[in-house]
Every structure is written in C-alpha cells, then in structure tokens.
Coordinates of C-alpha atoms and ligand atoms in Angstrom, one line a residue:
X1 CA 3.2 -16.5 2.6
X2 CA -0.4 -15.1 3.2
X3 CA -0.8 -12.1 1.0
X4 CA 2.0 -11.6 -1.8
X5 CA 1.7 -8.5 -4.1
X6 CA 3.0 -8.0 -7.4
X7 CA 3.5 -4.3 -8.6
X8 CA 5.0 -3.0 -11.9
X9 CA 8.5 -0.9 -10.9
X10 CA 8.3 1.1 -14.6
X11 CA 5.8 2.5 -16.5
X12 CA 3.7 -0.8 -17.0
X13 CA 4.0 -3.4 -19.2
X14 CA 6.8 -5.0 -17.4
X15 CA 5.3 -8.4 -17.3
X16 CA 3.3 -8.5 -14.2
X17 CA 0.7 -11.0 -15.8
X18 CA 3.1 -13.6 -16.6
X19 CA 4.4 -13.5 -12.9
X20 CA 0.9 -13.2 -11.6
X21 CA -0.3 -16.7 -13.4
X22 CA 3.6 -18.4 -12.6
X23 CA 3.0 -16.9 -8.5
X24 CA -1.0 -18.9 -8.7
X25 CA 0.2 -22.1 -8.4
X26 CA 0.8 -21.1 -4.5
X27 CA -2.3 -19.0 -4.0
X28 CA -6.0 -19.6 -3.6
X29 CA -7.2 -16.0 -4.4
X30 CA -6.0 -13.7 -6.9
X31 CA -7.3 -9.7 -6.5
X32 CA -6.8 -6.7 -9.1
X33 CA -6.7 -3.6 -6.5
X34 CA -6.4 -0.6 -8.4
X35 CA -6.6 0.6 -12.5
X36 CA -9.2 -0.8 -14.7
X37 CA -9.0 -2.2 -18.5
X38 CA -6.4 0.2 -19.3
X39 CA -4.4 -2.8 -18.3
X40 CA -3.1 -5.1 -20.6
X41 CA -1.7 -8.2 -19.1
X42 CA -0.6 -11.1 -21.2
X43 CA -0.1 -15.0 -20.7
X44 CA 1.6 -17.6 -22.6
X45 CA 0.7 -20.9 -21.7
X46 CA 1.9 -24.1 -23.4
X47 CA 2.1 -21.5 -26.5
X48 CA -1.4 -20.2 -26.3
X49 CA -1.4 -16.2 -25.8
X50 CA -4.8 -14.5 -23.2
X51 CA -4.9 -11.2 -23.0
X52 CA -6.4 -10.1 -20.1
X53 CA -7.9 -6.2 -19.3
X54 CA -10.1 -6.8 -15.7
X55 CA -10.0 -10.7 -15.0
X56 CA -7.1 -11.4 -12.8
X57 CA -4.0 -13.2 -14.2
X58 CA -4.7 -16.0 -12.1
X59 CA -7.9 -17.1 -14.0
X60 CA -6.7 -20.1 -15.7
X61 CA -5.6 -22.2 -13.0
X62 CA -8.4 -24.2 -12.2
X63 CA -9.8 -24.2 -8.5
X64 CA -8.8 -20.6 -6.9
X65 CA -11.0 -17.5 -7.0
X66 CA -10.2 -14.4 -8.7
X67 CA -11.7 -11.3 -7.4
X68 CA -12.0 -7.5 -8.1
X69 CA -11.1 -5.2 -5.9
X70 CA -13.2 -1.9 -4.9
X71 CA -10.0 0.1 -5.6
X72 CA -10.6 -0.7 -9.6
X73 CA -12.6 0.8 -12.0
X74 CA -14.8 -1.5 -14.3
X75 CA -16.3 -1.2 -17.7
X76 CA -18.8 -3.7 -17.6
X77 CA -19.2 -4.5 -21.2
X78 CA -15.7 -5.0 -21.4
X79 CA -15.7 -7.0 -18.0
X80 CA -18.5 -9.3 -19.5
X81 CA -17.0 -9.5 -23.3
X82 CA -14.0 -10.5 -21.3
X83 CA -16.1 -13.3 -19.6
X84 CA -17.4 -14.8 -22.8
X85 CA -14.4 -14.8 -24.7
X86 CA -12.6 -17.1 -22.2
X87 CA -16.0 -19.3 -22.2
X88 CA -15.5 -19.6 -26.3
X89 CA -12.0 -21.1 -24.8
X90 CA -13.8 -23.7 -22.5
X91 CA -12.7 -22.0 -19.1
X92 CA -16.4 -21.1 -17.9
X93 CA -16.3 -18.0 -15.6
X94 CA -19.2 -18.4 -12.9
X95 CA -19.8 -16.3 -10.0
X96 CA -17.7 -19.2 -8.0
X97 CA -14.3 -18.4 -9.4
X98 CA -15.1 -14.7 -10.1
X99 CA -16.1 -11.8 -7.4
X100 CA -16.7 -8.1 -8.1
X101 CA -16.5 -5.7 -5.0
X102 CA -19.9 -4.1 -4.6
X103 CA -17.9 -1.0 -4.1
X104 CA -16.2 -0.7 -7.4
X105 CA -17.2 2.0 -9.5
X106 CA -18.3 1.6 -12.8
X107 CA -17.1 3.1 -16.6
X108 CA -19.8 5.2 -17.8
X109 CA -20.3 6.0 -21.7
X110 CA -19.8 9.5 -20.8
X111 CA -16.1 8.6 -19.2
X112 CA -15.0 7.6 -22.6
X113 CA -16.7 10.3 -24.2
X114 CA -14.9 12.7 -21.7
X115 CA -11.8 11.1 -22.1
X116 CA -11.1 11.1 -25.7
X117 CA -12.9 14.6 -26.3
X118 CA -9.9 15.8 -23.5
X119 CA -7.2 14.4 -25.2
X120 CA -7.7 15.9 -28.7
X121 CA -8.3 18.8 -27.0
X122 CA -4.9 19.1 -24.9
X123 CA -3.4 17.9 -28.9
X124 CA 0.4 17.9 -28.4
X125 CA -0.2 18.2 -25.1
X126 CA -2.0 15.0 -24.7
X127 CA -1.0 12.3 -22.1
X128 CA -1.6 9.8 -24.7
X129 CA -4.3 8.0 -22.2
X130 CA -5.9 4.4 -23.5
X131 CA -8.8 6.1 -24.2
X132 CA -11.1 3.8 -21.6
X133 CA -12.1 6.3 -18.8
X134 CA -10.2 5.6 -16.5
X135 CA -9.5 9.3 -15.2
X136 CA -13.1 10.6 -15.6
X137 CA -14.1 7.8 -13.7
X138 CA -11.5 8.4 -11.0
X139 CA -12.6 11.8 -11.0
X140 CA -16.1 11.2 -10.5
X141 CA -15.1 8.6 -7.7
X142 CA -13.5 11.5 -5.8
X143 CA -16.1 14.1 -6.5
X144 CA -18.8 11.5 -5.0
X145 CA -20.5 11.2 -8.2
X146 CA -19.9 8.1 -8.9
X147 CA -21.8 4.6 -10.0
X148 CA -20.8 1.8 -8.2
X149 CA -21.2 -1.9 -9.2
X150 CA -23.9 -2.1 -6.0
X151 CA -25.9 0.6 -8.2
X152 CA -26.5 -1.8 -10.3
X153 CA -28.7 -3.8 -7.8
X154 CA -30.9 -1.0 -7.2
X155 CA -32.4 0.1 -10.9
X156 CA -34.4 3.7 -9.7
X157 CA -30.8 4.3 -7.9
X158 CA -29.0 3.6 -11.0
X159 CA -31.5 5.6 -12.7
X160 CA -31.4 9.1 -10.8
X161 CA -27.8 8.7 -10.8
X162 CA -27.1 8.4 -14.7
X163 CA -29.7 11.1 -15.1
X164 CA -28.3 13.8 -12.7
X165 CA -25.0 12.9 -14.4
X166 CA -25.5 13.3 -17.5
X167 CA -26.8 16.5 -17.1
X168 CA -23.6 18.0 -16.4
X169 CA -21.1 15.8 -18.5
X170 CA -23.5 16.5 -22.0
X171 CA -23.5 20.0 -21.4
X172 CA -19.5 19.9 -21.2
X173 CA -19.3 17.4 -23.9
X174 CA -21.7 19.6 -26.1
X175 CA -20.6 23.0 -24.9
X176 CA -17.3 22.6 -24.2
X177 CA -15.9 19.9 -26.5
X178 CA -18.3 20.4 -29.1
X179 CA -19.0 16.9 -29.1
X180 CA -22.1 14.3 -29.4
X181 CA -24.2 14.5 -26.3
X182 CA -25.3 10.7 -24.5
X183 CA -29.1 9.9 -23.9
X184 CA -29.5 9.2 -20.3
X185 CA -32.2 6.8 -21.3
X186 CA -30.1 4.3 -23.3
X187 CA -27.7 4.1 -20.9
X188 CA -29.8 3.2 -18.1
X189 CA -31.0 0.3 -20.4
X190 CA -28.3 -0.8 -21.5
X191 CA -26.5 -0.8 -17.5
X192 CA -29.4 -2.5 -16.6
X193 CA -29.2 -5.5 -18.7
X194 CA -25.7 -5.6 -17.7
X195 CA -26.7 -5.9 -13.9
X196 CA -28.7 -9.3 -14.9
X197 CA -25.7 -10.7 -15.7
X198 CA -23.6 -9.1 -13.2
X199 CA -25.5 -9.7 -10.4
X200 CA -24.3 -13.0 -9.0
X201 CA -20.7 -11.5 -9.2
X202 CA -21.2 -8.8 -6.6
X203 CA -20.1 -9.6 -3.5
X204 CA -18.5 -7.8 -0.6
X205 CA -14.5 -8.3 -1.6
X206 CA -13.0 -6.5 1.1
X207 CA -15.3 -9.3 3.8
X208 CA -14.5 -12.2 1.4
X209 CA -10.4 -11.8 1.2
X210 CA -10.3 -11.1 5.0
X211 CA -11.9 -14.1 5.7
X212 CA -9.6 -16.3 3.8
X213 CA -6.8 -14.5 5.3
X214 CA -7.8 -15.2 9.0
X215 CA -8.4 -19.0 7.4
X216 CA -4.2 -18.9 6.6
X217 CA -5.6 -18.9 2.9
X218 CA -3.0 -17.5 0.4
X219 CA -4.2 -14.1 -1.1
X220 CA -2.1 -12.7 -4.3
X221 CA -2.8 -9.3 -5.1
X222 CA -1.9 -8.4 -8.7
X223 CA -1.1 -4.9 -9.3
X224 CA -1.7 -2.8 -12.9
X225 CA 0.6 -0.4 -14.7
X226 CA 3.7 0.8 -13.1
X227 CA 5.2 2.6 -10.4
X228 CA 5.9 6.1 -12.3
X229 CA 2.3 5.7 -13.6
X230 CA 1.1 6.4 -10.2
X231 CA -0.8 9.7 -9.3
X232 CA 1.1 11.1 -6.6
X233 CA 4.7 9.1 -7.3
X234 CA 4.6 9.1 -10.9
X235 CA 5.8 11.6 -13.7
X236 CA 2.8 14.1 -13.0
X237 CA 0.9 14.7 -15.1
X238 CA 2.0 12.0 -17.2
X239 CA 0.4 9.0 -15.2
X240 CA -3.1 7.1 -14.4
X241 CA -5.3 8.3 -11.8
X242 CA -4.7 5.6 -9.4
X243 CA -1.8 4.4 -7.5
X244 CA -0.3 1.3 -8.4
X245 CA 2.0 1.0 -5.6
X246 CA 1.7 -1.8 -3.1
X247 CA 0.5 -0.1 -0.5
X248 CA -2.8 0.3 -2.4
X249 CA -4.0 -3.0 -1.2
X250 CA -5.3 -1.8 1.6
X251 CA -7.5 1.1 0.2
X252 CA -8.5 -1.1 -3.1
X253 CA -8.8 -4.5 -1.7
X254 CA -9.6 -3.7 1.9
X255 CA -6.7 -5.4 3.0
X256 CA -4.9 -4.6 6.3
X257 CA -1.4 -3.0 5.8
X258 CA -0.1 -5.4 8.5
X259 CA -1.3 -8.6 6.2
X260 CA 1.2 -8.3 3.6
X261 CA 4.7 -10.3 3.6
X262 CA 6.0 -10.7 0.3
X263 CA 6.2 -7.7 -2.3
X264 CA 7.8 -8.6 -6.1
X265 CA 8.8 -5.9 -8.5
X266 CA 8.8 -6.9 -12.1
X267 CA 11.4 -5.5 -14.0
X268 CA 12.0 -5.4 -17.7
X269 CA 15.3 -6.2 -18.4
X270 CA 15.3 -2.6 -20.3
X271 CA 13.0 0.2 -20.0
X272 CA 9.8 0.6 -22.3
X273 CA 6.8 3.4 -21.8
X274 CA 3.5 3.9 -24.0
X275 CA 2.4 7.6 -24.3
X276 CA 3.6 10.9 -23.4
X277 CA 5.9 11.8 -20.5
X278 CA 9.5 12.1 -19.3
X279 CA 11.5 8.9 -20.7
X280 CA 15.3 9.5 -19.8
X281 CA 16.8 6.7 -21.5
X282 CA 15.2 6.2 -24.5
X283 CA 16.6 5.4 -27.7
X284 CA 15.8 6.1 -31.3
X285 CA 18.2 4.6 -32.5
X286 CA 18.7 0.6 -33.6
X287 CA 19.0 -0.4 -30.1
X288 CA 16.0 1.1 -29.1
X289 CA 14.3 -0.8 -32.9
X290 CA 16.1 -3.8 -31.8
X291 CA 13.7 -4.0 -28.4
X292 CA 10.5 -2.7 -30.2
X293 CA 11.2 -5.5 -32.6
X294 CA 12.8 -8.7 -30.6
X295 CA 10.6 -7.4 -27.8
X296 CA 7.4 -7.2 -29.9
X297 CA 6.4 -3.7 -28.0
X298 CA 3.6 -3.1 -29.0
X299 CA 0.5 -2.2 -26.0
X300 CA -1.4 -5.3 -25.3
X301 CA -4.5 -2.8 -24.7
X302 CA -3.9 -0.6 -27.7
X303 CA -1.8 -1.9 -30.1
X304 CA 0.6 1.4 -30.0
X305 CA 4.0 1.1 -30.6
X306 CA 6.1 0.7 -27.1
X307 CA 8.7 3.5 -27.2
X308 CA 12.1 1.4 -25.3
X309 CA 14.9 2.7 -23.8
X310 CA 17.8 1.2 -21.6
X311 CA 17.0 0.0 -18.4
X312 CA 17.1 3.0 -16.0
X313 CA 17.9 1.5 -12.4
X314 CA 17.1 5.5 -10.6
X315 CA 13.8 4.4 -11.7
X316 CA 13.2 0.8 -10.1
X317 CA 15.3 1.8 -7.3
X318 CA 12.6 4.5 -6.9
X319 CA 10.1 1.5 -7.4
X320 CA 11.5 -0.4 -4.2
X321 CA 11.5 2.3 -2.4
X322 CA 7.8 3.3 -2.8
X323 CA 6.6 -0.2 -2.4
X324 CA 8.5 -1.7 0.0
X325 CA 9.5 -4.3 -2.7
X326 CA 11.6 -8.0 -1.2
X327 CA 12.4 -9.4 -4.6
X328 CA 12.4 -8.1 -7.9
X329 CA 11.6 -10.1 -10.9
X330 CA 13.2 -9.9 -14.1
X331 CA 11.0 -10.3 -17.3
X332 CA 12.6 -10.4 -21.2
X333 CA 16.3 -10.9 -20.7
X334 CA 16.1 -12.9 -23.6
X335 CA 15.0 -10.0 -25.9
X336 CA 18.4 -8.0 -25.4
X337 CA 20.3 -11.8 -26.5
X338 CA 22.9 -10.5 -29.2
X339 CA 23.3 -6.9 -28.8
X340 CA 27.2 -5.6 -28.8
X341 CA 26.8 -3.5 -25.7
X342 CA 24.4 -2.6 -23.4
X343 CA 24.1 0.2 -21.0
X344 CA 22.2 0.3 -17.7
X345 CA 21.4 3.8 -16.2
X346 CA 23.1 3.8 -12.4
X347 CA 22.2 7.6 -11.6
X348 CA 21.5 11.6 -13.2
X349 CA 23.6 14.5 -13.5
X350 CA 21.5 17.1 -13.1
X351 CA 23.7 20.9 -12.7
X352 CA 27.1 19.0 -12.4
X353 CA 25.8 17.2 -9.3
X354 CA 25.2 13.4 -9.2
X355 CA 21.6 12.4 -8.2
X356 CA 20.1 8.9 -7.9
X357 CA 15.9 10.2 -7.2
X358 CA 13.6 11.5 -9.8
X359 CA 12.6 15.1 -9.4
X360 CA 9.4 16.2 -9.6
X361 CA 9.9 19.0 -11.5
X362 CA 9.5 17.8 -14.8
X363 CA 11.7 20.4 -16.5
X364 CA 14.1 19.2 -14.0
X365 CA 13.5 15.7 -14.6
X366 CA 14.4 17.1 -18.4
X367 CA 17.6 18.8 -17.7
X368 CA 19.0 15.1 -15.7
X369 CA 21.6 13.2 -18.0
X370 CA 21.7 9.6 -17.3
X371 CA 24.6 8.1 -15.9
X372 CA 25.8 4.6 -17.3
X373 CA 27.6 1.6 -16.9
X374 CA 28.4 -0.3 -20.0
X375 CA 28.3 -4.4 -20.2
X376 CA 29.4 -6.6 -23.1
X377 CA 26.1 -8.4 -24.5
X378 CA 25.9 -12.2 -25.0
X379 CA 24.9 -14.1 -28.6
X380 CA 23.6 -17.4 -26.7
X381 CA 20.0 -18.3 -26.3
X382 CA 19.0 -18.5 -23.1
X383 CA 15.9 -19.0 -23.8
X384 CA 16.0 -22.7 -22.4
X385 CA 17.9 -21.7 -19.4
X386 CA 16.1 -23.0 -16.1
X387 CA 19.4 -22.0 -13.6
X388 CA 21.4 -19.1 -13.1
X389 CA 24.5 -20.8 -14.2
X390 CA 23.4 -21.9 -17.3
X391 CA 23.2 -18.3 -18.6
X392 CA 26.3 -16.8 -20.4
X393 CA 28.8 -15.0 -17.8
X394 CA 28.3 -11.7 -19.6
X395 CA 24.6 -12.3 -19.1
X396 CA 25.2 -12.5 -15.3
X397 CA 27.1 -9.9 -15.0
X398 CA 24.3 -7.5 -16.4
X399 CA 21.9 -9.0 -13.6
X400 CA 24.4 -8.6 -10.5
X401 CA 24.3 -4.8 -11.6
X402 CA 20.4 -4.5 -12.0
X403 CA 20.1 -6.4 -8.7
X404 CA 23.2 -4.5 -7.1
X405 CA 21.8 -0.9 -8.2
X406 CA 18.0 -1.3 -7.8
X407 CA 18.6 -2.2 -4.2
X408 CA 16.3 -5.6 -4.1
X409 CA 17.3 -9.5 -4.1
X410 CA 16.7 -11.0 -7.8
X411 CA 14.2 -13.4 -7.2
X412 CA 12.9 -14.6 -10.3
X413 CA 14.5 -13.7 -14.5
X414 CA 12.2 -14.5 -17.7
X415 CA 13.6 -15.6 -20.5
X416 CA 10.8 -16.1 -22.8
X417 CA 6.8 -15.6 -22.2
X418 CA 5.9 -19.0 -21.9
X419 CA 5.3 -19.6 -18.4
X420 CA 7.9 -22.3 -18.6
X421 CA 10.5 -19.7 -19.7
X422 CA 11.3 -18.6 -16.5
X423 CA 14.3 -18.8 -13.8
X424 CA 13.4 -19.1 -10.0
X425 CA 16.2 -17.8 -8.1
X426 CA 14.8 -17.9 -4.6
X427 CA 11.8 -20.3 -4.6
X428 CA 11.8 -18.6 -0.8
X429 CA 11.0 -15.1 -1.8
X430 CA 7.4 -16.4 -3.8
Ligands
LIG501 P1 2.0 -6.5 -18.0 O1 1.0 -5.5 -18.4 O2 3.0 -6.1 -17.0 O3 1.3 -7.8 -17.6 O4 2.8 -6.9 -19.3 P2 2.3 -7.0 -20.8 O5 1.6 -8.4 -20.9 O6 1.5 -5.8 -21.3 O7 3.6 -7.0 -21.7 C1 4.6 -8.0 -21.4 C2 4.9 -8.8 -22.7 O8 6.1 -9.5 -22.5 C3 3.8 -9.8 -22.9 O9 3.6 -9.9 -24.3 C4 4.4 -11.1 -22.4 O10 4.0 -12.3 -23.0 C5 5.9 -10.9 -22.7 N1 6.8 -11.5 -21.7 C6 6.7 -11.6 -20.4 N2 7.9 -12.1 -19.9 C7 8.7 -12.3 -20.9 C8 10.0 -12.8 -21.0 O11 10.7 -13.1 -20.1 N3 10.5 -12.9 -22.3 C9 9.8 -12.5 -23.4 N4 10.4 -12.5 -24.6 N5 8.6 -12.0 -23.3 C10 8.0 -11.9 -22.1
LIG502 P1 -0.4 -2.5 -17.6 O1 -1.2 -3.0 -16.4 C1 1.4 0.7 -19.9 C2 -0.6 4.6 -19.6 C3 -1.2 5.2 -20.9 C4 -1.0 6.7 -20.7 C5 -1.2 6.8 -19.2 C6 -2.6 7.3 -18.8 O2 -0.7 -3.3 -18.8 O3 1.0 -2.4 -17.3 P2 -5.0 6.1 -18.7 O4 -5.7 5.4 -19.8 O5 -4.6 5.1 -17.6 O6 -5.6 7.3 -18.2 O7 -3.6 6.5 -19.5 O8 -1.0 5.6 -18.6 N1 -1.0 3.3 -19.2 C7 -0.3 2.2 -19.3 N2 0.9 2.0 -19.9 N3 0.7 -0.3 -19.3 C8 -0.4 -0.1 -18.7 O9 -1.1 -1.1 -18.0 C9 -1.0 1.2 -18.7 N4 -2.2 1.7 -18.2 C10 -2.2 3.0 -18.5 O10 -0.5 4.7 -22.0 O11 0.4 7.0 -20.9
LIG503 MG1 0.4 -4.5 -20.2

C-alpha cells in the first residue's frame, strides 16, 4: 500500500492521531498536508498520553521520517517548543527523522493578533477559531503575502517582508481593532533566531516523498480537522481555511493524485464539534453530558468543552463521498458502553421531503430534522475486546448500521485510546 491517507469524516477530533501512530507500524514516512497547530492530535501509548499540534502522529515509532507538508501552516515557536518537549521525553527530534517543506508558510505574530482581535469583534457572531492564525495566515498565503519557511534562509528577504507587512496589518490592528500594534523589528529577531534552529529541517518535501514513492516506500499522509471543517465542503463560514479532504495531498504534499490507494475515515462512534456552527444532532441533555464526560471532550488544543451529539451518518456519508474514503475507522465505541438507547441519524427532513446531503444554505441546514434509527445500548466492557465477536450483539448491531448507512467497509473500531485498544477488522484495508 504506497500512499495511505487518513482524513477526519466530522468536525475533527475524531481520533485521527491514534490511527495515524496504529497505521506507522506499516509506513516509512508520515506527512501533515494541510492545517497547522490548530490540530490537536492525541496518543496513548502503553498509558503515556502526547499531544501533538505540527509533529506528525507517527513520531514515536523509531526509524521512519515524519515530514511537513507545504500545504500546512507553521508556527515556529510552537513547532520548536514541540520539538523540545518530546526531547525532555528522550525521543530526540533531529533533522533525520523530521522535514519541513521549504514551501510552508509561516504563523506571524500579527496572524494571532489578527485573529483574536476578529473574533471579539464578530462577538456572538464568532466562529469560535483556536485562536493560532490559522486563517490570517491562509489569507495572506492566497494574497501572495506570505512568509515561507525558505524565508527564513534568506534574513534581508525575511526582513523586507515582515516590514512591508506589518505596515498594513498594524494599521488594521490599531485603526481598525483598536488594538496593540507589532514592532517589525522584534519580530525579525526573534524569526531569525528561529531559522538557526530551523534550518537543518528545511528541505524540499514535495522532491523527498516522491522519491520514496518511486523507491515502493510506504508514504502515510495524516490529515487535520474534519471533513465539514473544510473551506469549500464544510459548514461555511463555520470551518478552517484549508481543506482537509484527501484529495489535498496533492496540493499540500506534492503528491500525485494517481499515487494514492488506501483512504480511512475516522469516525467517532457519536458526533462531537468545538466552536460555533450548524450541529444537527446535538444534545443537551444527559446523553449529550454522558459523552462530554465518559468521552472526556474536552479540545486537545484548547481545552474547551466538546459540544457531542449522536452520531449523524448524512454527515460521514458526505465524508466518503468527498474523499473517496475505502474504509472507515471507528474511534470511542467504548465511551457510549451503558447507555439505554442510542440513536444514529440515517437522513433530514427538510419541508416534508426526505434528504440524505447537507445543504449549503445554512438556514436550510437549520430548518433539516434528523431522521433516526433507535438501537438498544450494551452494559459490557468492551474495552478488552480484540475481535468483532467478542463485542455484545447489541453492540454489533449499532456498527452494521454506521457501516451500512455511511456507505464505507468498517475497517478498524477503537475501544479505548491506548493503541492496544483497538479492533482490526480488515488488516487488508491498512
Ligand atoms: P484527533 O484530533 O482526530 O487526533 O483526535 P483528538 O486526539 O483531538 O481526540 C480524540 C480523543 O479520543 C483523544 O483523547 C484520544 O486519546 C481518544 N481516543 C481515540 N480513540 C479512542 C477510543 O477508541 N476510545 C476512547 N475512549 N478514547 C479514544
Ligand atoms: P484536529 O486536527 C476540532 C475548529 C475550531 C473552529 C474552526 C476554525 O485536532 O481534529 P481555526 O482556528 O482553524 O481557524 O478554527 O475549526 N477546529 C477544530 N476543531 N479539531 C481540530 O483539529 C480543529 N481545528 C480547528 O474549533 O470551530
Ligand atoms: Mg484533535
């Protein structure tokens, strides 16, 4: 299986990371292609919990090299911080095992500024971003103002560039948002002493993964966020600014679209979102406490409470669809283990007719009423379940109807975070 790509069918958080670190074993480079440290992507291994915001998933398996893509957007100081954190954890991080496209652009102070100022300005109206930059840095990506991580290599570049910025983003920041204005000076400084460490990092990504493609290497592309996050297929304006379908590979790795083989959805077992937006089947009520609680929902970026709904299969059908997916991957089956009765969204009524696709209009999108199928729930654990079989029949029947209405062979279910909490289905599909 060459190149393998694993892409969030919700609104993130569906346990991508976990899958990511379980799919390494089989792959020899790991690649973040699109999103930046507005990720939050978390392992368990042999109890111990990482975190991870820019360093792929696939980091702690010793021997294979993790790279980042052109497609995302890095914060060097968190990128670094990241780096030395893992070190005070005895996994060294040298330029062998780590790679940053020369063609990534950077986070700028003046992204966060922008950012933040934005939100409390658009006050109920916000989109409830992370707060990192992420969409002024997009922005400034497709106005081709951008600072790339090759900037960093050329210091009078870097220099000319942060100026000329900064003379437009303090005057909106002052003028506009009435807030504090960034010297162009100490950021130049302090970008610069990030390019001494960063140097031996940048490489050309895009050259490096094709090469180990045409070598019959494995490549594992590691997707951020979720499907309805994504600019252009998400709940608009509600969403990131980039596209975390699969078929961003090719712009934010440099990966040809004819490489790719294998695409796995992840899946959690119900539905959760953080921030504003659309969210058809949540519940705030003690189901929906029950998942925030058993579930711990809570953002592994910022620490905000997850709102969590039922699982909402118009949604991860929508997910295969845009992505192409050939196995889905359920994560936290576990978490709904003693509930009476569940529910699983099959479709919308929106003006007496029966729909099973999102519509764009968002006041459309609010005048849908779910439609749902209701299963008995299951008391067992099934936390130490390795087979399909040993899981409760109730249990099973829950999965046929995820698999059956999502429209996507079940290829893997998590019952716990451990890495050793999981069910392979089809060992074929990884
Ligand atoms: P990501 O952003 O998609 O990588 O997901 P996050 O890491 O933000 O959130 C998923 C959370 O669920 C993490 O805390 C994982 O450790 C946890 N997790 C993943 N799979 C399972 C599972 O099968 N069961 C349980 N209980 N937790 C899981
Ligand atoms: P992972 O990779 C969940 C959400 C934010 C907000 C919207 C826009 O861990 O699944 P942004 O800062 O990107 O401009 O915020 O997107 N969001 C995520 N929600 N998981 C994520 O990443 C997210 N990354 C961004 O909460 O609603
Ligand atoms: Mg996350």
């Amino acid at each position: 299986m060459p190149c393998r790509v694993v892409v969030g069918t919700q609104w993130g958080d569906e346990g991508k990371g976990k899958l990511v670190d379980l799919l390494t074993e089989q792959a020899q480079a790991i690649v973040r292609f699109q999103g930046g440290n507005n990720a939050g992507h978390t392992l368990v291994v042999q109890g111990e919990k990482y975190i991870f915001h820019l360093v792929p998933s696939g980091i702690l398996h010793p021997g294979k090299r993790c790279y980042i893509g052109n497609g995302v957007v890095v914060d060097p100081e968190v990128l670094l911080g990241e780096i030395d954190r893992l070190g005070q954890r005895n996994i060294n991080i040298g330029p062998d095992k780590l790679r940053l496209s020369e063609r990534a652009h950077l986070i700028m102070p003046y992204h966060k500024a922008l950012d933040l100022a934005r939100e409390k300005a658009k006050g109920k109206q916000a989109i409830g971003t992370t707060g990192r930059g992420i969409g002024p840095c997009y922005e400034d990506k497709a106005a081709r103002t951008g600072i790339r991580a090759v900037d960093l290599l050329e210091p009078e570049v870097l220099a000319q560039k942060v100026s000329s910025n900064l003379d437009e983003k303090n005057f909106w920041l002052a003028k506009y948002y009435q807030a504090e204005t960034i010297d162009p000076q100490e950021v130049i400084d302090q970008y610069l002493a990030y390019a001494r460490r960063l140097e031996p990092f940048i490489s050309d990504v895009a050259l490096e993964l094709h090469q180990l493609l045409a070598e019959g290497q494995n490549v594992l592309c590691e997707g951020a966020q979720g499907t309805h996050l994504d600019i252009d297929h998400g709940t608009y304006p509600y969403v990131t600014s980039s596209n975390p379908v699969a078929g961003t590979i090719c712009s934010g790795a440099g990966i040809g679209v004819s490489r790719v083989d294998v695409v796995l959805g992840i899946v959690k077992a119900y539905t959760t979102r953080v921030g504003g937006g659309p969210f058809l089947t949540e519940l705030e009520d003690e189901n929906g406490r029950w998942m925030q609680e058993k579930g711990a929902e809570f953002g592994s970026t910022t620490g905000r409470p997850r709102r969590c709904g039922w699982l909402d299969t118009v949604v991860v059908s929508t997910a295969v669809r845009l992505s192409g997916i050939t196995g889905l991957c359920v994560t936290k089956l576990d978490v709904l283990t003693g509930l009476e009765k569940l529910n699983i969204c099959v479709g919308y009524e929106l003006d007496g007719q029966r729909i099973n696709t999102m519509p764009a209009s968002l006041t459309k999108l609010a005048a849908c009423q779910p439609v749902y199928e209701t299963f008995d729930g299951w008391d067992q654990d099934i936390t130490t379940a390795r087979r399909k079989d040993d899981l409760p029949a109730n249990c099973r029947a829950y999965l046929d109807a995820l698999e059956q209405h999502s429209g996507a062979p079940l290829a893997v279910v998590g019952v716990g975070p451990d890495r050793e909490e999981t069910i392979v289905l089809r060992p074929d599909m990884l």
